[in-house]
């Protein structure tokens, strides 16, 4: 693991700097895409060098999904990357699930509230780390006696806490380096519709990449419903790819079915909204529980079994127990080193 901690970031940095130089010296189109081929291949293989399940899954999400999409968009002059960016912002944006603010007015507004936007994410992340520690403690003690859906619910809490603590911390790190980032989550538990959940609140960097790479081109040719269905289908397929890196098991198609179902439901939701113009819509206090109930219920059915089923959850728990033991031993060694421990 200690080798990949150094080699993967160095390889990614070198690859992205090469991509920036190639983009600066070529015009958008097939020629630039061909120039990106070594980096695109590199991003596909790098996650395999990460031995830990969780870290390998995150590396696959960062590099194989978002990194590849961002470079493919850049190859045709689209997306969040621009060879005119300075090297550090370019590498940071290309290799991590963050997006630079585009508007100067937005950056100016953010600068006014820098203290709050730094302190609050760090405090929120600290709370989520404490929640994850409590959940893991419960799972270590009682996992065998829990109903599978109760265990899935706890795993879902951990997944959300990991993403919603790690991604804001990356934004804080970028802000400390002089870059203003757009938010990655916007309180998805307050969603009033499926479109609101997926399009404006959940994992906004991935949504932006899918919108630019899939939804907008398909919509321009085949219409809005086709664009929505295509974006959800590609999202499902990319989740299957990330899960392969995570588990090293052949895809089952359940995750793709999960996203295809949600894409169809978003289209149906929009159709109903157009037919009900002028009529009263359900209040948020009613709509939000219905939306979250549908998301959670379908995740229990299709999404979580693909990630945590067939004994994979036992492997994740064993890995986290080993990491916790390692950190506790390291902490005890440091205390002894400074004369505070026995």
Tab-separated table of C-alpha atoms in Angstrom:
chain	number	residue	atom	x	y	z
A	1	UNK	CA	0.000	0.000	0.000
A	2	UNK	CA	2.792	2.442	0.884
A	3	UNK	CA	4.211	2.110	-2.654
A	4	UNK	CA	0.882	2.995	-4.317
A	5	UNK	CA	0.433	6.008	-2.015
A	6	UNK	CA	3.446	7.591	-3.739
A	7	UNK	CA	3.469	6.061	-7.210
A	8	UNK	CA	-0.206	6.541	-8.148
A	9	UNK	CA	-0.348	10.310	-7.431
A	10	UNK	CA	3.010	10.823	-9.161
A	11	UNK	CA	1.902	8.849	-12.223
A	12	UNK	CA	-1.423	10.702	-12.372
A	13	UNK	CA	0.318	14.075	-12.077
A	14	UNK	CA	2.768	13.220	-14.844
A	15	UNK	CA	-0.028	11.931	-17.072
A	16	UNK	CA	-2.221	14.975	-16.584
A	17	UNK	CA	0.665	17.376	-17.205
A	18	UNK	CA	1.343	15.511	-20.442
A	19	UNK	CA	-2.365	15.806	-21.359
A	20	UNK	CA	-2.238	19.559	-20.684
A	21	UNK	CA	0.820	19.942	-22.919
A	22	UNK	CA	-0.768	17.802	-25.641
A	23	UNK	CA	-3.991	19.823	-25.489
A	24	UNK	CA	-2.067	23.084	-25.724
A	25	UNK	CA	-0.246	21.926	-28.864
A	26	UNK	CA	-3.149	20.282	-30.744
A	27	UNK	CA	-6.574	21.375	-31.911
A	28	UNK	CA	-9.745	19.719	-30.581
A	29	UNK	CA	-10.633	16.613	-32.517
A	30	UNK	CA	-9.345	13.122	-33.345
A	31	UNK	CA	-5.717	14.302	-33.347
A	32	UNK	CA	-5.930	15.514	-29.758
A	33	UNK	CA	-7.788	12.345	-28.775
A	34	UNK	CA	-4.991	10.233	-30.263
A	35	UNK	CA	-2.432	12.290	-28.345
A	36	UNK	CA	-4.329	11.521	-25.125
A	37	UNK	CA	-4.212	7.750	-25.734
A	38	UNK	CA	-1.243	7.047	-23.390
A	39	UNK	CA	-2.906	8.911	-20.519
A	40	UNK	CA	-6.274	7.270	-21.111
A	41	UNK	CA	-4.573	3.865	-20.985
A	42	UNK	CA	-2.611	4.834	-17.865
A	43	UNK	CA	-5.755	5.845	-15.974
A	44	UNK	CA	-7.319	2.454	-16.734
A	45	UNK	CA	-4.490	0.474	-15.130
A	46	UNK	CA	-3.459	2.655	-12.176
A	47	UNK	CA	-6.293	1.601	-9.806
A	48	UNK	CA	-5.142	-2.024	-10.083
A	49	UNK	CA	-1.998	-1.060	-8.150
A	50	UNK	CA	-4.046	-0.029	-5.098
A	51	UNK	CA	-4.444	-3.081	-2.812
A	52	UNK	CA	-7.212	-1.850	-0.489
A	53	UNK	CA	-10.817	-2.309	-1.570
A	54	UNK	CA	-12.082	1.125	-0.560
A	55	UNK	CA	-9.070	3.043	-1.865
A	56	UNK	CA	-9.149	1.089	-5.144
A	57	UNK	CA	-12.841	1.862	-5.612
A	58	UNK	CA	-12.236	5.570	-5.026
A	59	UNK	CA	-9.273	5.529	-7.411
A	60	UNK	CA	-11.449	3.907	-10.071
A	61	UNK	CA	-14.161	6.529	-9.547
A	62	UNK	CA	-11.668	9.406	-9.690
A	63	UNK	CA	-9.566	8.181	-12.597
A	64	UNK	CA	-11.418	5.593	-14.700
A	65	UNK	CA	-14.765	7.374	-14.614
A	66	UNK	CA	-14.305	11.093	-14.018
A	67	UNK	CA	-10.707	11.406	-15.213
A	68	UNK	CA	-11.383	9.570	-18.463
A	69	UNK	CA	-14.588	11.541	-19.086
A	70	UNK	CA	-12.887	14.881	-18.479
A	71	UNK	CA	-10.043	14.030	-20.874
A	72	UNK	CA	-12.449	12.760	-23.538
A	73	UNK	CA	-14.399	16.011	-23.284
A	74	UNK	CA	-11.169	18.031	-23.446
A	75	UNK	CA	-10.162	16.104	-26.572
A	76	UNK	CA	-13.104	17.728	-28.340
A	77	UNK	CA	-12.841	21.145	-26.676
A	78	UNK	CA	-15.568	20.635	-24.090
A	79	UNK	CA	-15.895	20.035	-20.370
A	80	UNK	CA	-14.273	21.649	-17.324
A	81	UNK	CA	-10.628	21.330	-18.425
A	82	UNK	CA	-8.733	23.967	-20.358
A	83	UNK	CA	-5.030	23.834	-21.336
A	84	UNK	CA	-4.879	27.541	-20.430
A	85	UNK	CA	-5.297	26.603	-16.762
A	86	UNK	CA	-2.174	26.759	-14.651
A	87	UNK	CA	-0.565	23.309	-14.072
A	88	UNK	CA	-1.739	22.875	-10.478
A	89	UNK	CA	-5.436	23.705	-11.093
A	90	UNK	CA	-5.387	21.583	-14.252
A	91	UNK	CA	-4.000	18.494	-12.476
A	92	UNK	CA	-6.262	19.031	-9.450
A	93	UNK	CA	-9.391	19.356	-11.582
A	94	UNK	CA	-8.490	16.557	-13.996
A	95	UNK	CA	-7.610	13.910	-11.424
A	96	UNK	CA	-10.054	14.637	-8.589
A	97	UNK	CA	-13.869	14.895	-8.417
A	98	UNK	CA	-13.868	18.690	-8.222
A	99	UNK	CA	-14.887	21.488	-10.568
A	100	UNK	CA	-13.488	25.006	-10.632
A	101	UNK	CA	-15.940	27.867	-10.348
A	102	UNK	CA	-16.422	29.454	-13.754
A	103	UNK	CA	-17.900	32.788	-12.743
A	104	UNK	CA	-15.746	35.538	-11.290
A	105	UNK	CA	-18.716	36.819	-9.345
A	106	UNK	CA	-19.177	33.370	-7.824
A	107	UNK	CA	-15.526	33.274	-6.828
A	108	UNK	CA	-15.796	36.759	-5.327
A	109	UNK	CA	-18.866	35.763	-3.346
A	110	UNK	CA	-17.083	32.650	-2.137
A	111	UNK	CA	-14.053	34.662	-1.064
A	112	UNK	CA	-16.241	36.751	1.247
A	113	UNK	CA	-17.258	33.633	3.146
A	114	UNK	CA	-13.926	31.800	3.073
A	115	UNK	CA	-13.699	31.308	6.821
A	116	UNK	CA	-17.131	29.746	7.021
A	117	UNK	CA	-16.694	27.608	3.917
A	118	UNK	CA	-13.447	26.187	5.300
A	119	UNK	CA	-14.490	25.648	8.907
A	120	UNK	CA	-17.948	24.231	8.195
A	121	UNK	CA	-16.847	21.433	5.795
A	122	UNK	CA	-14.091	20.386	8.192
A	123	UNK	CA	-16.530	20.301	11.114
A	124	UNK	CA	-19.081	18.416	9.021
A	125	UNK	CA	-16.422	15.940	7.901
A	126	UNK	CA	-15.341	15.401	11.499
A	127	UNK	CA	-18.926	14.605	12.488
A	128	UNK	CA	-19.271	12.165	9.584
A	129	UNK	CA	-16.022	10.413	10.557
A	130	UNK	CA	-17.439	9.967	14.067
A	131	UNK	CA	-20.658	8.586	12.570
A	132	UNK	CA	-18.675	6.127	10.429
A	133	UNK	CA	-16.664	4.978	13.461
A	134	UNK	CA	-19.909	4.346	15.373
A	135	UNK	CA	-21.448	2.442	12.467
A	136	UNK	CA	-18.368	0.265	12.019
A	137	UNK	CA	-18.307	-0.443	15.740
A	138	UNK	CA	-21.931	-1.583	15.555
A	139	UNK	CA	-21.256	-3.715	12.489
A	140	UNK	CA	-18.201	-5.356	14.052
A	141	UNK	CA	-20.276	-6.319	17.104
A	142	UNK	CA	-23.667	-7.158	15.630
A	143	UNK	CA	-23.424	-7.672	11.888
A	144	UNK	CA	-24.377	-11.361	12.043
A	145	UNK	CA	-27.562	-10.596	13.995
A	146	UNK	CA	-28.746	-7.705	11.825
A	147	UNK	CA	-31.387	-8.070	9.125
A	148	UNK	CA	-29.720	-7.741	5.687
A	149	UNK	CA	-31.675	-4.557	4.948
A	150	UNK	CA	-30.574	-3.051	8.280
A	151	UNK	CA	-26.974	-3.836	7.363
A	152	UNK	CA	-27.500	-2.316	3.899
A	153	UNK	CA	-28.873	0.824	5.544
A	154	UNK	CA	-25.750	1.113	7.712
A	155	UNK	CA	-23.482	0.545	4.704
A	156	UNK	CA	-25.405	3.257	2.855
A	157	UNK	CA	-24.768	5.660	5.741
A	158	UNK	CA	-21.051	4.852	5.540
A	159	UNK	CA	-20.968	5.399	1.758
A	160	UNK	CA	-22.660	8.774	2.048
A	161	UNK	CA	-20.403	9.828	4.925
A	162	UNK	CA	-17.275	8.811	2.991
A	163	UNK	CA	-18.260	10.807	-0.085
A	164	UNK	CA	-19.679	13.795	1.757
A	165	UNK	CA	-16.630	14.073	4.027
A	166	UNK	CA	-13.880	13.359	1.484
A	167	UNK	CA	-15.131	15.533	-1.382
A	168	UNK	CA	-15.660	18.734	0.667
A	169	UNK	CA	-12.192	18.235	2.168
A	170	UNK	CA	-10.770	18.102	-1.359
A	171	UNK	CA	-12.570	21.367	-2.088
A	172	UNK	CA	-11.066	22.896	1.068
A	173	UNK	CA	-7.603	21.732	-0.025
A	174	UNK	CA	-8.159	23.306	-3.430
A	175	UNK	CA	-9.335	26.516	-1.784
A	176	UNK	CA	-6.173	26.570	0.342
A	177	UNK	CA	-4.186	26.363	-2.902
A	178	UNK	CA	-6.047	29.362	-4.329
A	179	UNK	CA	-8.780	27.531	-6.264
A	180	UNK	CA	-12.511	27.987	-5.725
A	181	UNK	CA	-14.518	24.799	-6.141
A	182	UNK	CA	-18.171	24.193	-6.829
A	183	UNK	CA	-20.005	22.067	-4.218
A	184	UNK	CA	-20.260	18.311	-4.793
A	185	UNK	CA	-23.414	17.633	-2.764
A	186	UNK	CA	-26.345	19.846	-1.865
A	187	UNK	CA	-28.314	18.127	0.912
A	188	UNK	CA	-29.724	15.267	-1.192
A	189	UNK	CA	-31.956	14.229	1.720
A	190	UNK	CA	-34.080	17.350	0.971
A	191	UNK	CA	-34.830	16.383	-2.653
A	192	UNK	CA	-38.388	17.122	-3.761
A	193	UNK	CA	-38.206	14.967	-6.904
A	194	UNK	CA	-35.988	12.356	-8.545
A	195	UNK	CA	-34.797	14.974	-11.038
A	196	UNK	CA	-33.916	17.241	-8.125
A	197	UNK	CA	-32.010	14.407	-6.406
A	198	UNK	CA	-29.946	13.266	-9.387
A	199	UNK	CA	-29.560	16.541	-11.251
A	200	UNK	CA	-29.100	19.175	-8.557
A	201	UNK	CA	-28.151	17.538	-5.268
A	202	UNK	CA	-26.308	14.189	-5.545
A	203	UNK	CA	-22.680	13.863	-6.728
A	204	UNK	CA	-22.794	17.008	-8.840
A	205	UNK	CA	-19.359	16.513	-10.428
A	206	UNK	CA	-20.421	13.163	-11.906
A	207	UNK	CA	-23.734	14.723	-12.979
A	208	UNK	CA	-21.898	17.542	-14.749
A	209	UNK	CA	-19.621	15.070	-16.566
A	210	UNK	CA	-22.575	12.947	-17.698
A	211	UNK	CA	-24.508	16.016	-18.759
A	212	UNK	CA	-21.678	17.303	-20.961
A	213	UNK	CA	-20.512	13.942	-22.330
A	214	UNK	CA	-23.803	12.075	-22.783
A	215	UNK	CA	-27.007	13.961	-22.042
A	216	UNK	CA	-26.471	17.125	-24.075
A	217	UNK	CA	-25.210	15.447	-27.300
A	218	UNK	CA	-27.969	12.807	-27.241
A	219	UNK	CA	-30.620	15.399	-26.400
A	220	UNK	CA	-29.533	17.569	-29.334
A	221	UNK	CA	-30.058	14.644	-31.716
A	222	UNK	CA	-32.884	12.587	-30.211
A	223	UNK	CA	-34.684	14.784	-27.673
A	224	UNK	CA	-34.730	15.290	-23.917
A	225	UNK	CA	-36.086	11.858	-22.846
A	226	UNK	CA	-33.425	10.057	-24.878
A	227	UNK	CA	-30.760	12.268	-23.319
A	228	UNK	CA	-31.949	11.430	-19.801
A	229	UNK	CA	-32.145	7.691	-20.504
A	230	UNK	CA	-28.711	7.669	-22.150
A	231	UNK	CA	-27.124	9.531	-19.223
A	232	UNK	CA	-28.572	7.121	-16.668
A	233	UNK	CA	-27.593	4.100	-18.763
A	234	UNK	CA	-23.996	5.287	-19.061
A	235	UNK	CA	-23.968	6.082	-15.344
A	236	UNK	CA	-25.071	2.522	-14.618
A	237	UNK	CA	-22.410	1.061	-16.895
A	238	UNK	CA	-19.695	3.202	-15.303
A	239	UNK	CA	-20.834	2.114	-11.847
A	240	UNK	CA	-20.463	-1.491	-13.033
A	241	UNK	CA	-16.898	-0.686	-14.151
A	242	UNK	CA	-16.040	0.911	-10.803
A	243	UNK	CA	-17.545	-2.091	-8.991
A	244	UNK	CA	-15.343	-4.427	-11.016
A	245	UNK	CA	-12.266	-2.535	-9.842
A	246	UNK	CA	-13.635	-2.624	-6.300
A	247	UNK	CA	-14.599	-6.308	-6.093
A	248	UNK	CA	-12.764	-8.004	-9.012
A	249	UNK	CA	-16.047	-9.780	-9.736
A	250	UNK	CA	-17.902	-9.904	-13.042
A	251	UNK	CA	-20.718	-7.349	-13.373
A	252	UNK	CA	-24.215	-8.657	-12.699
A	253	UNK	CA	-26.145	-5.867	-14.415
A	254	UNK	CA	-28.122	-5.037	-11.261
A	255	UNK	CA	-26.530	-1.624	-10.862
A	256	UNK	CA	-27.199	-0.805	-14.508
A	257	UNK	CA	-30.816	-1.869	-13.956
A	258	UNK	CA	-30.979	0.438	-10.921
A	259	UNK	CA	-29.923	3.471	-12.937
A	260	UNK	CA	-32.014	2.522	-15.982
A	261	UNK	CA	-35.060	2.305	-13.696
A	262	UNK	CA	-34.326	5.720	-12.215
A	263	UNK	CA	-33.793	7.201	-15.674
A	264	UNK	CA	-37.173	5.912	-16.793
A	265	UNK	CA	-38.771	7.264	-13.608
A	266	UNK	CA	-37.210	10.701	-14.126
A	267	UNK	CA	-38.676	10.760	-17.655
A	268	UNK	CA	-42.093	9.713	-16.280
A	269	UNK	CA	-41.826	12.349	-13.566
A	270	UNK	CA	-41.149	15.073	-16.146
A	271	UNK	CA	-44.013	13.837	-18.341
A	272	UNK	CA	-46.397	14.020	-15.396
A	273	UNK	CA	-45.114	17.491	-14.462
A	274	UNK	CA	-45.882	18.737	-17.994
A	275	UNK	CA	-49.370	17.230	-17.892
A	276	UNK	CA	-50.101	18.717	-14.473
A	277	UNK	CA	-49.123	22.332	-15.190
A	278	UNK	CA	-51.224	24.640	-13.064
A	279	UNK	CA	-52.225	21.920	-10.624
A	280	UNK	CA	-51.033	21.797	-7.046
A	281	UNK	CA	-47.968	19.631	-6.516
A	282	UNK	CA	-47.338	17.631	-3.355
A	283	UNK	CA	-45.740	19.793	-0.652
A	284	UNK	CA	-42.080	19.165	0.126
A	285	UNK	CA	-42.993	17.554	3.439
A	286	UNK	CA	-44.779	14.843	1.421
A	287	UNK	CA	-42.600	14.732	-1.714
A	288	UNK	CA	-39.241	14.412	0.048
A	289	UNK	CA	-40.085	11.230	2.039
A	290	UNK	CA	-41.579	9.683	-1.119
A	291	UNK	CA	-38.452	10.463	-3.162
A	292	UNK	CA	-36.039	9.243	-0.504
A	293	UNK	CA	-38.151	6.153	0.131
A	294	UNK	CA	-38.028	5.286	-3.571
A	295	UNK	CA	-34.260	5.881	-3.790
A	296	UNK	CA	-33.539	3.825	-0.671
A	297	UNK	CA	-35.995	1.061	-1.528
A	298	UNK	CA	-34.636	0.515	-5.026
A	299	UNK	CA	-31.069	0.722	-3.673
A	300	UNK	CA	-31.862	-2.108	-1.232
A	301	UNK	CA	-33.255	-4.124	-4.135
A	302	UNK	CA	-30.646	-3.528	-6.851
A	303	UNK	CA	-27.710	-1.345	-5.788
A	304	UNK	CA	-26.465	-2.467	-2.377
A	305	UNK	CA	-26.539	-6.250	-3.075
A	306	UNK	CA	-24.118	-5.701	-5.978
A	307	UNK	CA	-21.651	-3.920	-3.676
A	308	UNK	CA	-22.060	-5.695	-0.343
A	309	UNK	CA	-23.621	-9.040	-1.249
A	310	UNK	CA	-22.028	-12.485	-1.580
A	311	UNK	CA	-19.651	-11.929	1.320
A	312	UNK	CA	-18.072	-8.724	0.058
A	313	UNK	CA	-19.195	-6.875	3.182
A	314	UNK	CA	-17.176	-9.289	5.340
A	315	UNK	CA	-14.067	-8.472	3.312
A	316	UNK	CA	-14.671	-4.720	3.696
A	317	UNK	CA	-15.176	-5.068	7.452
A	318	UNK	CA	-12.031	-7.184	7.845
A	319	UNK	CA	-10.045	-4.605	5.887
A	320	UNK	CA	-11.349	-1.740	8.022
A	321	UNK	CA	-10.660	-3.679	11.219
A	322	UNK	CA	-7.058	-4.222	10.092
A	323	UNK	CA	-6.691	-0.520	9.252
A	324	UNK	CA	-8.155	0.499	12.614
A	325	UNK	CA	-5.702	-1.805	14.392
A	326	UNK	CA	-2.837	-0.363	12.355
A	327	UNK	CA	-3.763	3.218	13.240
A	328	UNK	CA	-4.216	2.365	16.919
A	329	UNK	CA	-0.793	0.707	17.011
A	330	UNK	CA	0.757	3.713	15.261
A	331	UNK	CA	-0.896	6.069	17.740
A	332	UNK	CA	0.350	4.034	20.693
A	333	UNK	CA	3.862	4.042	19.217
A	334	UNK	CA	3.774	7.837	18.842
A	335	UNK	CA	2.616	8.237	22.453
A	336	UNK	CA	5.458	6.043	23.654
A	337	UNK	CA	7.859	8.013	21.482
A	338	UNK	CA	6.952	11.293	23.198
A	339	UNK	CA	6.883	9.693	26.629
A	340	UNK	CA	3.099	9.761	27.160
A	341	UNK	CA	2.398	6.080	26.771
A	342	UNK	CA	3.540	2.836	28.362
